Amino acid sequence: MVPASGEPGRSWLLRLVIAFAFAQGAVSMARPAVSYRALALGADERAIGVIAGVYALLPLFAAVPLGRRTDHGRCAPLLPIGVVLISGGCALSGTAVSLPSMAAWSGVMGLGHLSFVIGAQSIVARQSAPDEQDRNFGHFTIGASLGQLAGPIAAGFLVSEQDGAMGRTSALALVVSAAVAAVSLTSLWRIEHCVTGREARAPRSKVPVHRILRTRGVPAGIFISLAVLSATDILTAYLPVIGEHRGIAPAAIGLLLSLRAAATVACRLVMTPMIRLLGRTALMTVTCLLGGLLCAGIALLVPVWALAVMLAVLGFCLGVGQPLSMTTVVQAAPARARSTALALRLTGNRLGQVAAPASAGLVAGIAGTAAPFVMLGTLLLVAAGLSARRSTRPAAAGVSEGRDHGRGRPPVADGSVRRACPQPSRESFPDRE
């Protein structure tokens, strides 16, 4: 495809992946560092769960308004705003001297991450042809996986428990993560295609949230995404606590988290052939099922090498849910509400990030630090059941996974989807699977 004059061409996706890798790397470095710094300030398992939950609290209320704004305007401005908030939240968490202030700055970091992700996902959805969405979302989430790979390793090597240095070294890790986030600004130039005349003339009426949530495929995609992200999030926040109780050094915990992220990168590199072999629904069902069993298995007292094997396979399974749930939601949602639908998916993610860590903290306080992983296993098994239930519904004749709900919109020259005027009478579409 040849880009139109003055537009960013094909390099926009690569630069978006690079920016996302640095932004996610900063967050993945900061999250375990926040846990270690909170432990140094006297936090227990319940307090760790509350701090991890506050990370998602502000985004929980901001997601839908940001999605509405993006549906009717440009996506790119959200990216630098998100980077600034991430950097500020990381740096100020490193200087915080109380648990409430750490929780507050963790919320700012979460709001920045949400702003970046809504803008970036909307750019991918808007600038990808229907048959490229699985691939492009898979490549986009490689940036997150690369950040999740490098961030915990860096945090593990910077944070030290020796001679009571955890408070100081965890603060250093948070300040470094702020600098890492700022690097992503260097890749955000000319990343969004110019708005065309037909897009500017498109109707700007709002699709009600309840109508989006009733669209077939959207609720299941939201829940699967919630379950997968909750598993990733609690792994990041609670594996350091597991390490403390089992005598595993922070550097080893960082390597284990990065091994999980590396397996996720490997999964997304082979996403397209796996979809061709199994289909989107079967792939999500199998990986959620296996992921649930492996999450529950982490509760067992196993050697470090066995934990590494389990996390590698779990990382591969968790790599499927995020990109495919993005495609599922985008292709199911009404054309003029795709950013809002993605924002609702992120709202579900953040709701899980509020409820899951708080529940994990409560469960850990009652039943021990391994119990949250049993809870996560149950959540993923429910997600597998929802995905399998979708596969039992008859697909509409002539509808394939690669087409945009049978509408046959051709891609335009810059790779974006040709956006015809929305058809209000067809806001619920046949299941794709």
JSON list of N, CA and C in Angstrom, two decimals, residues 63-71 118 121-122 125 137 207-219 221-223 225 325-349 405 427 429:
[
{"chain": "A", "resi": 63, "resn": "ALA", "atom": "N", "xyz": [-11.88, 6.31, 31.28]},
{"chain": "A", "resi": 63, "resn": "ALA", "atom": "CA", "xyz": [-11.74, 5.58, 30.02]},
{"chain": "A", "resi": 63, "resn": "ALA", "atom": "C", "xyz": [-12.81, 5.96, 29.00]},
{"chain": "A", "resi": 64, "resn": "VAL", "atom": "N", "xyz": [-14.09, 5.90, 29.38]},
{"chain": "A", "resi": 64, "resn": "VAL", "atom": "CA", "xyz": [-15.16, 6.15, 28.41]},
{"chain": "A", "resi": 64, "resn": "VAL", "atom": "C", "xyz": [-15.13, 7.59, 27.89]},
{"chain": "A", "resi": 65, "resn": "PRO", "atom": "N", "xyz": [-14.98, 8.62, 28.73]},
{"chain": "A", "resi": 65, "resn": "PRO", "atom": "CA", "xyz": [-14.86, 9.97, 28.17]},
{"chain": "A", "resi": 65, "resn": "PRO", "atom": "C", "xyz": [-13.69, 10.13, 27.20]},
{"chain": "A", "resi": 66, "resn": "LEU", "atom": "N", "xyz": [-12.57, 9.50, 27.49]},
{"chain": "A", "resi": 66, "resn": "LEU", "atom": "CA", "xyz": [-11.44, 9.58, 26.55]},
{"chain": "A", "resi": 66, "resn": "LEU", "atom": "C", "xyz": [-11.77, 8.86, 25.24]},
{"chain": "A", "resi": 67, "resn": "GLY", "atom": "N", "xyz": [-12.46, 7.72, 25.34]},
{"chain": "A", "resi": 67, "resn": "GLY", "atom": "CA", "xyz": [-12.86, 7.01, 24.13]},
{"chain": "A", "resi": 67, "resn": "GLY", "atom": "C", "xyz": [-13.83, 7.82, 23.29]},
{"chain": "A", "resi": 68, "resn": "ARG", "atom": "N", "xyz": [-14.80, 8.49, 23.92]},
{"chain": "A", "resi": 68, "resn": "ARG", "atom": "CA", "xyz": [-15.75, 9.35, 23.20]},
{"chain": "A", "resi": 68, "resn": "ARG", "atom": "C", "xyz": [-15.01, 10.44, 22.45]},
{"chain": "A", "resi": 69, "resn": "ARG", "atom": "N", "xyz": [-14.05, 11.06, 23.15]},
{"chain": "A", "resi": 69, "resn": "ARG", "atom": "CA", "xyz": [-13.29, 12.14, 22.52]},
{"chain": "A", "resi": 69, "resn": "ARG", "atom": "C", "xyz": [-12.51, 11.63, 21.31]},
{"chain": "A", "resi": 70, "resn": "THR", "atom": "N", "xyz": [-11.94, 10.45, 21.44]},
{"chain": "A", "resi": 70, "resn": "THR", "atom": "CA", "xyz": [-11.13, 9.89, 20.36]},
{"chain": "A", "resi": 70, "resn": "THR", "atom": "C", "xyz": [-11.99, 9.48, 19.17]},
{"chain": "A", "resi": 71, "resn": "ASP", "atom": "N", "xyz": [-13.20, 9.01, 19.41]},
{"chain": "A", "resi": 71, "resn": "ASP", "atom": "CA", "xyz": [-14.10, 8.65, 18.31]},
{"chain": "A", "resi": 71, "resn": "ASP", "atom": "C", "xyz": [-14.38, 9.84, 17.41]},
{"chain": "A", "resi": 118, "resn": "ILE", "atom": "N", "xyz": [-5.33, 4.02, 25.11]},
{"chain": "A", "resi": 118, "resn": "ILE", "atom": "CA", "xyz": [-6.54, 4.36, 24.33]},
{"chain": "A", "resi": 118, "resn": "ILE", "atom": "C", "xyz": [-6.15, 5.02, 23.02]},
{"chain": "A", "resi": 121, "resn": "GLN", "atom": "N", "xyz": [-4.29, 2.26, 20.72]},
{"chain": "A", "resi": 121, "resn": "GLN", "atom": "CA", "xyz": [-5.19, 1.24, 20.18]},
{"chain": "A", "resi": 121, "resn": "GLN", "atom": "C", "xyz": [-6.14, 1.83, 19.14]},
{"chain": "A", "resi": 122, "resn": "SER", "atom": "N", "xyz": [-6.60, 3.05, 19.37]},
{"chain": "A", "resi": 122, "resn": "SER", "atom": "CA", "xyz": [-7.50, 3.69, 18.41]},
{"chain": "A", "resi": 122, "resn": "SER", "atom": "C", "xyz": [-6.78, 3.97, 17.09]},
{"chain": "A", "resi": 125, "resn": "ALA", "atom": "N", "xyz": [-6.65, 0.61, 15.27]},
{"chain": "A", "resi": 125, "resn": "ALA", "atom": "CA", "xyz": [-7.96, 0.24, 14.73]},
{"chain": "A", "resi": 125, "resn": "ALA", "atom": "C", "xyz": [-8.31, 1.10, 13.53]},
{"chain": "A", "resi": 137, "resn": "PHE", "atom": "N", "xyz": [-2.71, -5.65, 15.61]},
{"chain": "A", "resi": 137, "resn": "PHE", "atom": "CA", "xyz": [-2.88, -5.63, 17.06]},
{"chain": "A", "resi": 137, "resn": "PHE", "atom": "C", "xyz": [-1.87, -6.56, 17.73]},
{"chain": "A", "resi": 207, "resn": "VAL", "atom": "N", "xyz": [-23.17, 6.72, 20.15]},
{"chain": "A", "resi": 207, "resn": "VAL", "atom": "CA", "xyz": [-23.84, 5.45, 20.34]},
{"chain": "A", "resi": 207, "resn": "VAL", "atom": "C", "xyz": [-23.90, 5.20, 21.84]},
{"chain": "A", "resi": 208, "resn": "PRO", "atom": "N", "xyz": [-25.10, 4.96, 22.42]},
{"chain": "A", "resi": 208, "resn": "PRO", "atom": "CA", "xyz": [-25.19, 4.75, 23.87]},
{"chain": "A", "resi": 208, "resn": "PRO", "atom": "C", "xyz": [-24.32, 3.58, 24.31]},
{"chain": "A", "resi": 209, "resn": "VAL", "atom": "N", "xyz": [-23.76, 3.72, 25.51]},
{"chain": "A", "resi": 209, "resn": "VAL", "atom": "CA", "xyz": [-22.88, 2.68, 26.04]},
{"chain": "A", "resi": 209, "resn": "VAL", "atom": "C", "xyz": [-23.62, 1.36, 26.18]},
{"chain": "A", "resi": 210, "resn": "HIS", "atom": "N", "xyz": [-24.87, 1.40, 26.64]},
{"chain": "A", "resi": 210, "resn": "HIS", "atom": "CA", "xyz": [-25.61, 0.15, 26.82]},
{"chain": "A", "resi": 210, "resn": "HIS", "atom": "C", "xyz": [-25.81, -0.58, 25.50]},
{"chain": "A", "resi": 211, "resn": "ARG", "atom": "N", "xyz": [-25.92, 0.19, 24.39]},
{"chain": "A", "resi": 211, "resn": "ARG", "atom": "CA", "xyz": [-26.09, -0.45, 23.08]},
{"chain": "A", "resi": 211, "resn": "ARG", "atom": "C", "xyz": [-24.79, -1.11, 22.63]},
{"chain": "A", "resi": 212, "resn": "ILE", "atom": "N", "xyz": [-23.67, -0.46, 22.91]},
{"chain": "A", "resi": 212, "resn": "ILE", "atom": "CA", "xyz": [-22.38, -1.08, 22.59]},
{"chain": "A", "resi": 212, "resn": "ILE", "atom": "C", "xyz": [-22.20, -2.37, 23.39]},
{"chain": "A", "resi": 213, "resn": "LEU", "atom": "N", "xyz": [-22.55, -2.32, 24.67]},
{"chain": "A", "resi": 213, "resn": "LEU", "atom": "CA", "xyz": [-22.36, -3.49, 25.53]},
{"chain": "A", "resi": 213, "resn": "LEU", "atom": "C", "xyz": [-23.29, -4.64, 25.18]},
{"chain": "A", "resi": 214, "resn": "ARG", "atom": "N", "xyz": [-24.41, -4.33, 24.50]},
{"chain": "A", "resi": 214, "resn": "ARG", "atom": "CA", "xyz": [-25.32, -5.38, 24.07]},
{"chain": "A", "resi": 214, "resn": "ARG", "atom": "C", "xyz": [-24.92, -5.99, 22.73]},
{"chain": "A", "resi": 215, "resn": "THR", "atom": "N", "xyz": [-23.96, -5.39, 22.06]},
{"chain": "A", "resi": 215, "resn": "THR", "atom": "CA", "xyz": [-23.54, -5.90, 20.76]},
{"chain": "A", "resi": 215, "resn": "THR", "atom": "C", "xyz": [-22.85, -7.25, 20.93]},
{"chain": "A", "resi": 216, "resn": "ARG", "atom": "N", "xyz": [-23.26, -8.21, 20.14]},
{"chain": "A", "resi": 216, "resn": "ARG", "atom": "CA", "xyz": [-22.71, -9.56, 20.26]},
{"chain": "A", "resi": 216, "resn": "ARG", "atom": "C", "xyz": [-21.20, -9.56, 20.07]},
{"chain": "A", "resi": 217, "resn": "GLY", "atom": "N", "xyz": [-20.50, -10.20, 20.98]},
{"chain": "A", "resi": 217, "resn": "GLY", "atom": "CA", "xyz": [-19.05, -10.29, 20.92]},
{"chain": "A", "resi": 217, "resn": "GLY", "atom": "C", "xyz": [-18.34, -9.30, 21.83]},
{"chain": "A", "resi": 218, "resn": "VAL", "atom": "N", "xyz": [-18.96, -8.15, 22.10]},
{"chain": "A", "resi": 218, "resn": "VAL", "atom": "CA", "xyz": [-18.30, -7.14, 22.92]},
{"chain": "A", "resi": 218, "resn": "VAL", "atom": "C", "xyz": [-18.18, -7.59, 24.38]},
{"chain": "A", "resi": 219, "resn": "PRO", "atom": "N", "xyz": [-19.26, -8.06, 25.05]},
{"chain": "A", "resi": 219, "resn": "PRO", "atom": "CA", "xyz": [-19.10, -8.45, 26.45]},
{"chain": "A", "resi": 219, "resn": "PRO", "atom": "C", "xyz": [-18.07, -9.57, 26.66]},
{"chain": "A", "resi": 221, "resn": "GLY", "atom": "N", "xyz": [-15.50, -10.31, 24.72]},
{"chain": "A", "resi": 221, "resn": "GLY", "atom": "CA", "xyz": [-14.17, -9.75, 24.50]},
{"chain": "A", "resi": 221, "resn": "GLY", "atom": "C", "xyz": [-13.68, -8.95, 25.70]},
{"chain": "A", "resi": 222, "resn": "ILE", "atom": "N", "xyz": [-14.59, -8.18, 26.32]},
{"chain": "A", "resi": 222, "resn": "ILE", "atom": "CA", "xyz": [-14.22, -7.38, 27.49]},
{"chain": "A", "resi": 222, "resn": "ILE", "atom": "C", "xyz": [-13.84, -8.29, 28.65]},
{"chain": "A", "resi": 223, "resn": "PHE", "atom": "N", "xyz": [-14.62, -9.34, 28.90]},
{"chain": "A", "resi": 223, "resn": "PHE", "atom": "CA", "xyz": [-14.33, -10.20, 30.05]},
{"chain": "A", "resi": 223, "resn": "PHE", "atom": "C", "xyz": [-13.03, -10.98, 29.84]},
{"chain": "A", "resi": 225, "resn": "SER", "atom": "N", "xyz": [-10.46, -10.07, 28.10]},
{"chain": "A", "resi": 225, "resn": "SER", "atom": "CA", "xyz": [-9.38, -9.12, 28.29]},
{"chain": "A", "resi": 225, "resn": "SER", "atom": "C", "xyz": [-9.17, -8.83, 29.77]},
{"chain": "A", "resi": 325, "resn": "SER", "atom": "N", "xyz": [-8.77, -10.05, 21.78]},
{"chain": "A", "resi": 325, "resn": "SER", "atom": "CA", "xyz": [-9.93, -9.37, 22.35]},
{"chain": "A", "resi": 325, "resn": "SER", "atom": "C", "xyz": [-10.08, -7.97, 21.76]},
{"chain": "A", "resi": 326, "resn": "MET", "atom": "N", "xyz": [-8.97, -7.31, 21.43]},
{"chain": "A", "resi": 326, "resn": "MET", "atom": "CA", "xyz": [-9.05, -6.02, 20.75]},
{"chain": "A", "resi": 326, "resn": "MET", "atom": "C", "xyz": [-9.74, -6.16, 19.40]},
{"chain": "A", "resi": 327, "resn": "THR", "atom": "N", "xyz": [-9.31, -7.14, 18.61]},
{"chain": "A", "resi": 327, "resn": "THR", "atom": "CA", "xyz": [-9.92, -7.35, 17.30]},
{"chain": "A", "resi": 327, "resn": "THR", "atom": "C", "xyz": [-11.39, -7.71, 17.43]},
{"chain": "A", "resi": 328, "resn": "THR", "atom": "N", "xyz": [-11.70, -8.58, 18.39]},
{"chain": "A", "resi": 328, "resn": "THR", "atom": "CA", "xyz": [-13.09, -8.99, 18.60]},
{"chain": "A", "resi": 328, "resn": "THR", "atom": "C", "xyz": [-13.98, -7.79, 18.91]},
{"chain": "A", "resi": 329, "resn": "VAL", "atom": "N", "xyz": [-13.53, -6.92, 19.80]},
{"chain": "A", "resi": 329, "resn": "VAL", "atom": "CA", "xyz": [-14.32, -5.75, 20.18]},
{"chain": "A", "resi": 329, "resn": "VAL", "atom": "C", "xyz": [-14.43, -4.76, 19.03]},
{"chain": "A", "resi": 330, "resn": "VAL", "atom": "N", "xyz": [-13.32, -4.49, 18.32]},
{"chain": "A", "resi": 330, "resn": "VAL", "atom": "CA", "xyz": [-13.33, -3.53, 17.22]},
{"chain": "A", "resi": 330, "resn": "VAL", "atom": "C", "xyz": [-14.26, -3.99, 16.10]},
{"chain": "A", "resi": 331, "resn": "GLN", "atom": "N", "xyz": [-14.21, -5.27, 15.75]},
{"chain": "A", "resi": 331, "resn": "GLN", "atom": "CA", "xyz": [-15.02, -5.77, 14.64]},
{"chain": "A", "resi": 331, "resn": "GLN", "atom": "C", "xyz": [-16.48, -5.94, 15.03]},
{"chain": "A", "resi": 332, "resn": "ALA", "atom": "N", "xyz": [-16.77, -6.08, 16.32]},
{"chain": "A", "resi": 332, "resn": "ALA", "atom": "CA", "xyz": [-18.15, -6.22, 16.74]},
{"chain": "A", "resi": 332, "resn": "ALA", "atom": "C", "xyz": [-18.85, -4.87, 16.93]},
{"chain": "A", "resi": 333, "resn": "ALA", "atom": "N", "xyz": [-18.08, -3.84, 17.33]},
{"chain": "A", "resi": 333, "resn": "ALA", "atom": "CA", "xyz": [-18.68, -2.55, 17.70]},
{"chain": "A", "resi": 333, "resn": "ALA", "atom": "C", "xyz": [-19.16, -1.78, 16.48]},
{"chain": "A", "resi": 334, "resn": "PRO", "atom": "N", "xyz": [-20.15, -0.89, 16.65]},
{"chain": "A", "resi": 334, "resn": "PRO", "atom": "CA", "xyz": [-20.54, 0.01, 15.57]},
{"chain": "A", "resi": 334, "resn": "PRO", "atom": "C", "xyz": [-19.36, 0.83, 15.09]},
{"chain": "A", "resi": 335, "resn": "ALA", "atom": "N", "xyz": [-19.33, 1.13, 13.80]},
{"chain": "A", "resi": 335, "resn": "ALA", "atom": "CA", "xyz": [-18.16, 1.77, 13.20]},
{"chain": "A", "resi": 335, "resn": "ALA", "atom": "C", "xyz": [-17.84, 3.12, 13.83]},
{"chain": "A", "resi": 336, "resn": "ARG", "atom": "N", "xyz": [-18.86, 3.88, 14.23]},
{"chain": "A", "resi": 336, "resn": "ARG", "atom": "CA", "xyz": [-18.59, 5.21, 14.76]},
{"chain": "A", "resi": 336, "resn": "ARG", "atom": "C", "xyz": [-18.36, 5.21, 16.27]},
{"chain": "A", "resi": 337, "resn": "ALA", "atom": "N", "xyz": [-18.25, 4.01, 16.86]},
{"chain": "A", "resi": 337, "resn": "ALA", "atom": "CA", "xyz": [-18.04, 3.92, 18.31]},
{"chain": "A", "resi": 337, "resn": "ALA", "atom": "C", "xyz": [-16.92, 2.95, 18.66]},
{"chain": "A", "resi": 338, "resn": "ARG", "atom": "N", "xyz": [-15.98, 2.77, 17.73]},
{"chain": "A", "resi": 338, "resn": "ARG", "atom": "CA", "xyz": [-14.94, 1.77, 17.98]},
{"chain": "A", "resi": 338, "resn": "ARG", "atom": "C", "xyz": [-13.99, 2.19, 19.09]},
{"chain": "A", "resi": 339, "resn": "SER", "atom": "N", "xyz": [-13.62, 3.47, 19.13]},
{"chain": "A", "resi": 339, "resn": "SER", "atom": "CA", "xyz": [-12.74, 3.92, 20.22]},
{"chain": "A", "resi": 339, "resn": "SER", "atom": "C", "xyz": [-13.46, 3.83, 21.56]},
{"chain": "A", "resi": 340, "resn": "THR", "atom": "N", "xyz": [-14.77, 4.14, 21.57]},
{"chain": "A", "resi": 340, "resn": "THR", "atom": "CA", "xyz": [-15.53, 4.00, 22.81]},
{"chain": "A", "resi": 340, "resn": "THR", "atom": "C", "xyz": [-15.60, 2.55, 23.24]},
{"chain": "A", "resi": 341, "resn": "ALA", "atom": "N", "xyz": [-15.77, 1.63, 22.27]},
{"chain": "A", "resi": 341, "resn": "ALA", "atom": "CA", "xyz": [-15.79, 0.20, 22.60]},
{"chain": "A", "resi": 341, "resn": "ALA", "atom": "C", "xyz": [-14.44, -0.25, 23.16]},
{"chain": "A", "resi": 342, "resn": "LEU", "atom": "N", "xyz": [-13.35, 0.22, 22.54]},
{"chain": "A", "resi": 342, "resn": "LEU", "atom": "CA", "xyz": [-12.03, -0.09, 23.08]},
{"chain": "A", "resi": 342, "resn": "LEU", "atom": "C", "xyz": [-11.86, 0.50, 24.48]},
{"chain": "A", "resi": 343, "resn": "ALA", "atom": "N", "xyz": [-12.42, 1.70, 24.68]},
{"chain": "A", "resi": 343, "resn": "ALA", "atom": "CA", "xyz": [-12.35, 2.31, 26.01]},
{"chain": "A", "resi": 343, "resn": "ALA", "atom": "C", "xyz": [-13.15, 1.50, 27.03]},
{"chain": "A", "resi": 344, "resn": "LEU", "atom": "N", "xyz": [-14.31, 0.96, 26.61]},
{"chain": "A", "resi": 344, "resn": "LEU", "atom": "CA", "xyz": [-15.08, 0.10, 27.50]},
{"chain": "A", "resi": 344, "resn": "LEU", "atom": "C", "xyz": [-14.31, -1.16, 27.83]},
{"chain": "A", "resi": 345, "resn": "ARG", "atom": "N", "xyz": [-13.60, -1.69, 26.84]},
{"chain": "A", "resi": 345, "resn": "ARG", "atom": "CA", "xyz": [-12.73, -2.85, 27.11]},
{"chain": "A", "resi": 345, "resn": "ARG", "atom": "C", "xyz": [-11.67, -2.48, 28.14]},
{"chain": "A", "resi": 346, "resn": "LEU", "atom": "N", "xyz": [-11.08, -1.30, 27.99]},
{"chain": "A", "resi": 346, "resn": "LEU", "atom": "CA", "xyz": [-10.07, -0.86, 28.96]},
{"chain": "A", "resi": 346, "resn": "LEU", "atom": "C", "xyz": [-10.71, -0.57, 30.32]},
{"chain": "A", "resi": 347, "resn": "THR", "atom": "N", "xyz": [-11.96, -0.09, 30.32]},
{"chain": "A", "resi": 347, "resn": "THR", "atom": "CA", "xyz": [-12.67, 0.10, 31.58]},
{"chain": "A", "resi": 347, "resn": "THR", "atom": "C", "xyz": [-12.83, -1.24, 32.29]},
{"chain": "A", "resi": 348, "resn": "GLY", "atom": "N", "xyz": [-13.18, -2.27, 31.53]},
{"chain": "A", "resi": 348, "resn": "GLY", "atom": "CA", "xyz": [-13.25, -3.61, 32.12]},
{"chain": "A", "resi": 348, "resn": "GLY", "atom": "C", "xyz": [-11.90, -4.05, 32.65]},
{"chain": "A", "resi": 349, "resn": "ASN", "atom": "N", "xyz": [-10.84, -3.76, 31.89]},
{"chain": "A", "resi": 349, "resn": "ASN", "atom": "CA", "xyz": [-9.50, -4.08, 32.36]},
{"chain": "A", "resi": 349, "resn": "ASN", "atom": "C", "xyz": [-9.21, -3.39, 33.70]},
{"chain": "A", "resi": 405, "resn": "HIS", "atom": "N", "xyz": [-17.20, -7.65, 9.31]},
{"chain": "A", "resi": 405, "resn": "HIS", "atom": "CA", "xyz": [-18.63, -7.91, 9.49]},
{"chain": "A", "resi": 405, "resn": "HIS", "atom": "C", "xyz": [-19.39, -7.98, 8.17]},
{"chain": "A", "resi": 427, "resn": "GLU", "atom": "N", "xyz": [-26.51, -1.95, 14.09]},
{"chain": "A", "resi": 427, "resn": "GLU", "atom": "CA", "xyz": [-25.51, -1.75, 15.12]},
{"chain": "A", "resi": 427, "resn": "GLU", "atom": "C", "xyz": [-25.22, -3.03, 15.91]},
{"chain": "A", "resi": 429, "resn": "PHE", "atom": "N", "xyz": [-24.12, -6.89, 15.06]},
{"chain": "A", "resi": 429, "resn": "PHE", "atom": "CA", "xyz": [-23.65, -7.63, 13.90]},
{"chain": "A", "resi": 429, "resn": "PHE", "atom": "C", "xyz": [-23.58, -9.10, 14.21]}
]
